Coordinates of C-alpha atoms and ligand atoms in Angstrom, one line a residue:
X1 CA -22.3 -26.2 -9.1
X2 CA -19.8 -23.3 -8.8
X3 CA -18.1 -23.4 -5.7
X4 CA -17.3 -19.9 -3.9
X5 CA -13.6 -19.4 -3.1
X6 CA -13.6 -17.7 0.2
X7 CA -10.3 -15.5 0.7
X8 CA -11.2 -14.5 4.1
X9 CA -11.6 -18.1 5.3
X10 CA -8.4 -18.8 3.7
X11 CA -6.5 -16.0 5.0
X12 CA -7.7 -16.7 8.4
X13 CA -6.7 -19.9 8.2
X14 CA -3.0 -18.7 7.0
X15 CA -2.7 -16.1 9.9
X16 CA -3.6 -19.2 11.9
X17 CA -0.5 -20.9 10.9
X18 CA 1.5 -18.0 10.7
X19 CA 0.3 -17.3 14.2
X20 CA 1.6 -20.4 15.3
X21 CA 5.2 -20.1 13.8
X22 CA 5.8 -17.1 15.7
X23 CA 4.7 -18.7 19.2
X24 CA 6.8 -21.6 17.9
X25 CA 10.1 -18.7 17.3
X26 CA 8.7 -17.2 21.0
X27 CA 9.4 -20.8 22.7
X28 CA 12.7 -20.7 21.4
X29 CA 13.5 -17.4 22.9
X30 CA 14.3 -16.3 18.9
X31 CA 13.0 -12.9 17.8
X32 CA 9.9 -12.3 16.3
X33 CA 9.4 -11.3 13.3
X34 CA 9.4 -7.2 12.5
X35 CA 7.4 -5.7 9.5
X36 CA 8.0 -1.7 9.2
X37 CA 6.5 0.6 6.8
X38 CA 7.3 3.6 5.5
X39 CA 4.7 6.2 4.2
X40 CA 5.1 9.4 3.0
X41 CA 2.0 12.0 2.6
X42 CA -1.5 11.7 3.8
X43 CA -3.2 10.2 0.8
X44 CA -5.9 8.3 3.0
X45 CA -6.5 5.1 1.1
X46 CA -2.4 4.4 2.1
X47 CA -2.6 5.4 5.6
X48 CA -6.4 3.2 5.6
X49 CA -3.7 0.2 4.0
X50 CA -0.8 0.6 6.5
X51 CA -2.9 0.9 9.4
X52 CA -4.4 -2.6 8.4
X53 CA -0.6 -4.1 7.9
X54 CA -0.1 -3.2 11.2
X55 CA -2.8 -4.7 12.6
X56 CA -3.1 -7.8 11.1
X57 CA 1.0 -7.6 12.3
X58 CA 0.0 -7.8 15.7
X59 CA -3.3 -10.4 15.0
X60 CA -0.3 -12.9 14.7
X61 CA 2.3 -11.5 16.8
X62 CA 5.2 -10.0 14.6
X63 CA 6.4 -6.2 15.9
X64 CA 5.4 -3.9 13.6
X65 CA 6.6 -0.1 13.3
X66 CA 5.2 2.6 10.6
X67 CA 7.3 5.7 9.7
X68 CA 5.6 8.5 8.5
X69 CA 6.8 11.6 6.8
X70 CA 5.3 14.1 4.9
X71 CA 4.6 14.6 1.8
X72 CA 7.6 17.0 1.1
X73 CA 9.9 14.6 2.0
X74 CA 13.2 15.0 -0.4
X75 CA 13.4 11.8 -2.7
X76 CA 17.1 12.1 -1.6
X77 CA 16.0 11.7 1.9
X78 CA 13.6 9.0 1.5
X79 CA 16.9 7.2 0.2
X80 CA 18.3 7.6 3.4
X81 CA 15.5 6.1 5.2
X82 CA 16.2 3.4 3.3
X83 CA 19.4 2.8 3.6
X84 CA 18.5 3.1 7.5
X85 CA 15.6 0.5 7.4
X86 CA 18.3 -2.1 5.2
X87 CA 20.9 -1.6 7.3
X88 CA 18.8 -2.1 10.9
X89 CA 19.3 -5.6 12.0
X90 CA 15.5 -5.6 14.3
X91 CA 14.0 -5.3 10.8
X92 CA 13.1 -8.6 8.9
X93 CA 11.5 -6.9 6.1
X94 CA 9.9 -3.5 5.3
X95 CA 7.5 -1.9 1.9
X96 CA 7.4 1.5 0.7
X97 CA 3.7 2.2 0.6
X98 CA 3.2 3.2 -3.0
X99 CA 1.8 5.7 -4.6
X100 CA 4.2 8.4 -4.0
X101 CA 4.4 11.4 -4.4
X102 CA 5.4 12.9 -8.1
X103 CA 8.8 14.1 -7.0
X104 CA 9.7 11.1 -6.0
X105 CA 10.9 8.4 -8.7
X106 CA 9.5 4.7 -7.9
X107 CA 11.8 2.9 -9.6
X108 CA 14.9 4.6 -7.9
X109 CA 12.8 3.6 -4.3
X110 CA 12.5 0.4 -5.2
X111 CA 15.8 -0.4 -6.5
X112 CA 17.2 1.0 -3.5
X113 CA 16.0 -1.6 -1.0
X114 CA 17.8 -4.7 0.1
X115 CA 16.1 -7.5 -1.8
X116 CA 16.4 -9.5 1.5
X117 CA 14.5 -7.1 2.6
X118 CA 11.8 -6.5 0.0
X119 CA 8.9 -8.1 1.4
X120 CA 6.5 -6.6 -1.2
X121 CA 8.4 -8.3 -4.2
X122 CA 9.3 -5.2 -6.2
X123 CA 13.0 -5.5 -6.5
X124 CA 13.9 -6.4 -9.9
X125 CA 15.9 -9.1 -8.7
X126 CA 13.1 -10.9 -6.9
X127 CA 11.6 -10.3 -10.3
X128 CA 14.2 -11.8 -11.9
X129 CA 14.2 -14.7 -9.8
X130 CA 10.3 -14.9 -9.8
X131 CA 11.1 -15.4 -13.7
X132 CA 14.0 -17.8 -13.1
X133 CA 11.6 -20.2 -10.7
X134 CA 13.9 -19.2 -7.9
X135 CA 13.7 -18.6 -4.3
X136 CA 12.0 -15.0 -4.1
X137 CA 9.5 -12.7 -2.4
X138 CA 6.2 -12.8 -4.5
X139 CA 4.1 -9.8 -5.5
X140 CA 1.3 -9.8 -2.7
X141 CA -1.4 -10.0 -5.3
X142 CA -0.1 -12.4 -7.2
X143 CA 1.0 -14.6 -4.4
X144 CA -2.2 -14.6 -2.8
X145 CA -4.0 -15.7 -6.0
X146 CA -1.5 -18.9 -6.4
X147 CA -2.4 -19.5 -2.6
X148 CA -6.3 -19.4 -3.5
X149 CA -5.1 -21.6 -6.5
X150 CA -3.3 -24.3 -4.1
X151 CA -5.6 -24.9 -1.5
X152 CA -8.8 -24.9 -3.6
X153 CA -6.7 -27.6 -5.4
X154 CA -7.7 -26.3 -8.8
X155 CA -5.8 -28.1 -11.5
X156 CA -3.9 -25.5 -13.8
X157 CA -1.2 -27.4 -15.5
X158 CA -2.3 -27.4 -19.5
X159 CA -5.3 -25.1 -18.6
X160 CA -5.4 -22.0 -20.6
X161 CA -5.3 -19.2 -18.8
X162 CA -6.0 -15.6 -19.8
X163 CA -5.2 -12.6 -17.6
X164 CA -6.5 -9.3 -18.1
X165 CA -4.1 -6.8 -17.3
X166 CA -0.5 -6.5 -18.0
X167 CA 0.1 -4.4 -14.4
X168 CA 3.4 -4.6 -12.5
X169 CA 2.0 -5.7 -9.2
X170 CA -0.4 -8.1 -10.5
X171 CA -1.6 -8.9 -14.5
X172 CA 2.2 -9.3 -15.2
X173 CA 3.5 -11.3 -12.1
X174 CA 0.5 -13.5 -12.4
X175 CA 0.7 -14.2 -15.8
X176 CA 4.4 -15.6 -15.0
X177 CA 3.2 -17.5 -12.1
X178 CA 0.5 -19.7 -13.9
X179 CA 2.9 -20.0 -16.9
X180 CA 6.1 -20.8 -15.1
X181 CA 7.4 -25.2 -14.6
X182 CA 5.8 -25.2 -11.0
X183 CA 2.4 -26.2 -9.1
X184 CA 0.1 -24.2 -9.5
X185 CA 1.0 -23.4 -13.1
X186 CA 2.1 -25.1 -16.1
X187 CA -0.5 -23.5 -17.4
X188 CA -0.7 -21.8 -21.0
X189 CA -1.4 -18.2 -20.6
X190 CA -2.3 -15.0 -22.9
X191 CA -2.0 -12.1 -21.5
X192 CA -4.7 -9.0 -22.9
X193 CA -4.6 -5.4 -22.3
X194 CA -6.1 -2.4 -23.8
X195 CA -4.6 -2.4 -27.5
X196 CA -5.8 -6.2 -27.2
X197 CA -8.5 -6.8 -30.2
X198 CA -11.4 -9.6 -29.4
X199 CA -11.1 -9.4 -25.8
X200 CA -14.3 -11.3 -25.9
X201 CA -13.1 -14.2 -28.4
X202 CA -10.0 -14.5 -26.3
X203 CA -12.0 -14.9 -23.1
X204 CA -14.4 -17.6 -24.5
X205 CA -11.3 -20.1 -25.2
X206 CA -9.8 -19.6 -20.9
X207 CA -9.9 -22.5 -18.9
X208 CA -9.1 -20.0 -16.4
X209 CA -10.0 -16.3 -16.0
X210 CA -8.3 -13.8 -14.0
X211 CA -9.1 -10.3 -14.3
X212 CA -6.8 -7.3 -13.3
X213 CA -8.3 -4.1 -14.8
X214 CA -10.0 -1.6 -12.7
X215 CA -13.2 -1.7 -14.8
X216 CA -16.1 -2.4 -12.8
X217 CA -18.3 -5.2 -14.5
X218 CA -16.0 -5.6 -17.4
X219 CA -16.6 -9.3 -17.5
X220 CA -20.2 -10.3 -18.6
X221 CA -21.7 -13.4 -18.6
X222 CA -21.2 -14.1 -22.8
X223 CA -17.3 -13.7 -22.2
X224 CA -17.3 -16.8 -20.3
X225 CA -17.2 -20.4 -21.2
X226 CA -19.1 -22.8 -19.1
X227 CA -16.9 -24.3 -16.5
X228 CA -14.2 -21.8 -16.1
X229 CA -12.5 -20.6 -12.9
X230 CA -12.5 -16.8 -12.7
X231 CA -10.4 -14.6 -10.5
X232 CA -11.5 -11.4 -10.0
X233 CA -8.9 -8.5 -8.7
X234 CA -11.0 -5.9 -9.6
X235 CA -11.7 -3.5 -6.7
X236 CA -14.0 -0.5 -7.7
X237 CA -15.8 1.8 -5.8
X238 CA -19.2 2.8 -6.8
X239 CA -21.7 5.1 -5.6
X240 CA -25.0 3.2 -3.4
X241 CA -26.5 6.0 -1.7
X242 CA -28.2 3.6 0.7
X243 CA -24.8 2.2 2.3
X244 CA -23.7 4.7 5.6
X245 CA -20.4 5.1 3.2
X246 CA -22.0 6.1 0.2
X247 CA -20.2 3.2 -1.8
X248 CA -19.7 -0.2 -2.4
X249 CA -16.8 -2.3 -3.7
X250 CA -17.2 -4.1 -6.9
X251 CA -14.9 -6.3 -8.8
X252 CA -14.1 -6.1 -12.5
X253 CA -16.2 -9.0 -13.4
X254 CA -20.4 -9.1 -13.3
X255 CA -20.8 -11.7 -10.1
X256 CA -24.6 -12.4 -11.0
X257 CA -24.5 -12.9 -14.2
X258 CA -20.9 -14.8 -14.0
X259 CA -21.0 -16.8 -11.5
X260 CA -23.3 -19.9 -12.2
X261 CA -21.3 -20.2 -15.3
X262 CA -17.8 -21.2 -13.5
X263 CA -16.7 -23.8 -11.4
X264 CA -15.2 -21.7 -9.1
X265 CA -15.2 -18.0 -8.4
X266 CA -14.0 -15.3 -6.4
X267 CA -16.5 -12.7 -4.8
X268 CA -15.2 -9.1 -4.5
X269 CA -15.5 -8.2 -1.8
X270 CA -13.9 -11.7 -0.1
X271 CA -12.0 -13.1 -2.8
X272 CA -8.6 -11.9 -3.2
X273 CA -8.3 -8.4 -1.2
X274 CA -8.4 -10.7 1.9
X275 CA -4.9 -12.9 0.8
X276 CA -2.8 -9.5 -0.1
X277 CA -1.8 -8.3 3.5
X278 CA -1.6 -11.9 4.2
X279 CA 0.5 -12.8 2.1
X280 CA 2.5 -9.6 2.7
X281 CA 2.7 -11.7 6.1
X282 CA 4.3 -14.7 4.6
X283 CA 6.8 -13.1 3.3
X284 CA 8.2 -11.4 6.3
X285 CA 8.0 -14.6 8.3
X286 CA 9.9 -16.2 5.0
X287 CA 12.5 -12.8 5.6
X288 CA 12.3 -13.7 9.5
X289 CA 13.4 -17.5 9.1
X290 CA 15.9 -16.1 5.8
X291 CA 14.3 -19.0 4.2
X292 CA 14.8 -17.0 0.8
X293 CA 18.4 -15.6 0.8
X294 CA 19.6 -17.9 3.6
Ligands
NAP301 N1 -7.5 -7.1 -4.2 C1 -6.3 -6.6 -4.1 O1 -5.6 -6.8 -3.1 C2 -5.8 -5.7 -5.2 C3 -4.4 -5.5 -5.4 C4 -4.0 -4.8 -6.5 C5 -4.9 -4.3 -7.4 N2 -6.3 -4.5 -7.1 C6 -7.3 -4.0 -8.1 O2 -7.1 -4.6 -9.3 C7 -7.4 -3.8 -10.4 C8 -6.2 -3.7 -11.3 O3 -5.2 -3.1 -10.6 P1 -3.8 -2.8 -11.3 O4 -2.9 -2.0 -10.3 O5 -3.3 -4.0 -11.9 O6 -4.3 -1.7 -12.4 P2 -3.5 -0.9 -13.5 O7 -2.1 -0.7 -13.1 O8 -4.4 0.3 -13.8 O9 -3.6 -1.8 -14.8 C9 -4.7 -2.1 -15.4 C10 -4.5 -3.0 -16.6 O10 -5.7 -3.3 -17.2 C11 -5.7 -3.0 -18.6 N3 -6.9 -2.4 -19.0 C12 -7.6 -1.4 -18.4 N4 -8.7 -1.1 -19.1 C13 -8.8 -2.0 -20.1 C14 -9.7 -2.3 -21.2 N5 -10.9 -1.6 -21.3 N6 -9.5 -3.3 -22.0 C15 -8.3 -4.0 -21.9 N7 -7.4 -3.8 -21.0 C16 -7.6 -2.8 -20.1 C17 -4.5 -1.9 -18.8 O11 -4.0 -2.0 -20.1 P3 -2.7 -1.1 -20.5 O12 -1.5 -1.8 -19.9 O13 -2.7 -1.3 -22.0 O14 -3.0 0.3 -20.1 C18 -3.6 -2.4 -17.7 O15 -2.7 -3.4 -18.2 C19 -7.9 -2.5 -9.7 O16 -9.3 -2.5 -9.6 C20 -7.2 -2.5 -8.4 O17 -7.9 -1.7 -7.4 C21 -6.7 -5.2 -6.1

């Protein structure tokens, strides 16, 4: 029977024990964790994510501050603000909502924040150390798929995995994590993308599916062998007239037609949108505690 893994049940129960770590660092009159944000322009989608940070900052009780600027901000300034947020002890940790705008070079951002401080696992030293199985802050994504992993208790060591989707913020990551000498992982993993041939053939042989795309209902029920775990990322928006919004979120896998094939699944949505912010969470308490560079 496949079993439905549940991301909102499992982030709940996270915040829960989050929640309780920071009236734990309360009792002992220690500072509570502080997530800050910075956000520049007013693409809605970012402001829609930051204003949900926030919240679910004070659903647990960590301060939370959001600076906003617009979307003329210099790139030279935005280096400043930087430099401000990595040099301001009350901060624990602190993400540069991405996209940004096209004057504005990611990669210099990025570099330019303290890796103590880099919460949302960019820094190419927290990849470097993500590669080198050391102490790190996790991609978001990715760390909130290994969570799903671990407390479902689904066995991945010699599993094959395939990921679809070679992205920096999650196909990549993810593909490292399930490969890397750790639980979850040990796994065997190919990673596909678009100049990939027999996407299909590949797909058949996974032990373990997780699908990274952007292509609504990419997966089909043939591409997937009976048994297999499948992780969909996927978050699409497509037109239903009879919803208030006008849309609905899909995933990049077809649910009906997949999901009494695999042993375990994840619904979009409720599958792994649910564990990002959380695990966005986690790694400021980690930043809070300097359980990582400590
Ligand atoms: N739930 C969450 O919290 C969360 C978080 C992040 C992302 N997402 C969602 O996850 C999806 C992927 O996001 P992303 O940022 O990783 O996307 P992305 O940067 O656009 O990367 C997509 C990847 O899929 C590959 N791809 C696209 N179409 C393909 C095709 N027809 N055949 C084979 N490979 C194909 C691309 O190949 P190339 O590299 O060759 O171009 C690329 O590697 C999106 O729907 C996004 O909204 C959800």
């Amino acid at each position: 029977m496949t079993k439905i893994i549940d991301g909102k049940l499992i982030s709940g129960l996270i915040r829960d024990e989050i929640a309780v770590e920071v009236r734990k660092m309360m009792n002992k009159d220690l500072k509570v964790p502080h997530l800050a944000a910075v956000l520049v322009g007013d693409d809605p989608a970012s402001h829609t994510y930051v204003g949900n940070k926030e919240k679910a900052c004070q659903e647990v009780g960590f301060m939370s501050s959001i600076y906003k600027y617009p979307v003329n901000l210099s790139e030279a300034a935005l280096l400043e603000i930087i430099d401000f947020l990595n040099n301001d002890p009350e901060i624990d940790g602190f993400i540069v909502q991405l996209p940004l705008p096209g004057h504005i070079s990611v990669e210099k951002v990025l570099e330019r924040i303290d890796p103590r401080k880099d919460v949302d696992g960019f820094h190419p030293i927290n990849i470097g150390r993500m590669v080198q199985n050391m102490p790190c802050y996790l991609p978001a994504t990715p760390f909130g798929i290994m969570q799903l992993i671990d407390r479902y208790e689904i066995e991945t060591e010699g599993k094959h995995c395939v990921v679809l989707g070679r992205s920096q913020i999650v196909g990549t990551p993810v593909s490292l994590l399930m490969s890397r000498k750790h639980k979850p992982g040990n796994a065997t993993v190919t990673i596909c993308h678009s100049k990939t041939p027999n996407i299909k053939d590949i797909c058949l042989t996974a032990d373990i599916l997780i699908v990274a795309m952007g292509q609504a209902g990419f997966v089909t029920a043939d591409m997937v062998k009976d048994g297999a775990v499948v992780i969909d990322v996927g978050t699409n928006r497509i037109e239903a007239p009879e919803k208030k919004s006008g849309y609905r979120l899909v995933g990049d896998v077809l649910y009906e037609e997949v999901a009494p094939k695999c042993s375990f699944i994840t619904p979009v949505p409720g599958g792994v949108g649910p564990m990002t912010i959380v695990s966005l969470l986690m790694n400021t308490l980690k930043a809070a505690k300097n359980e990582i560079y400590g």
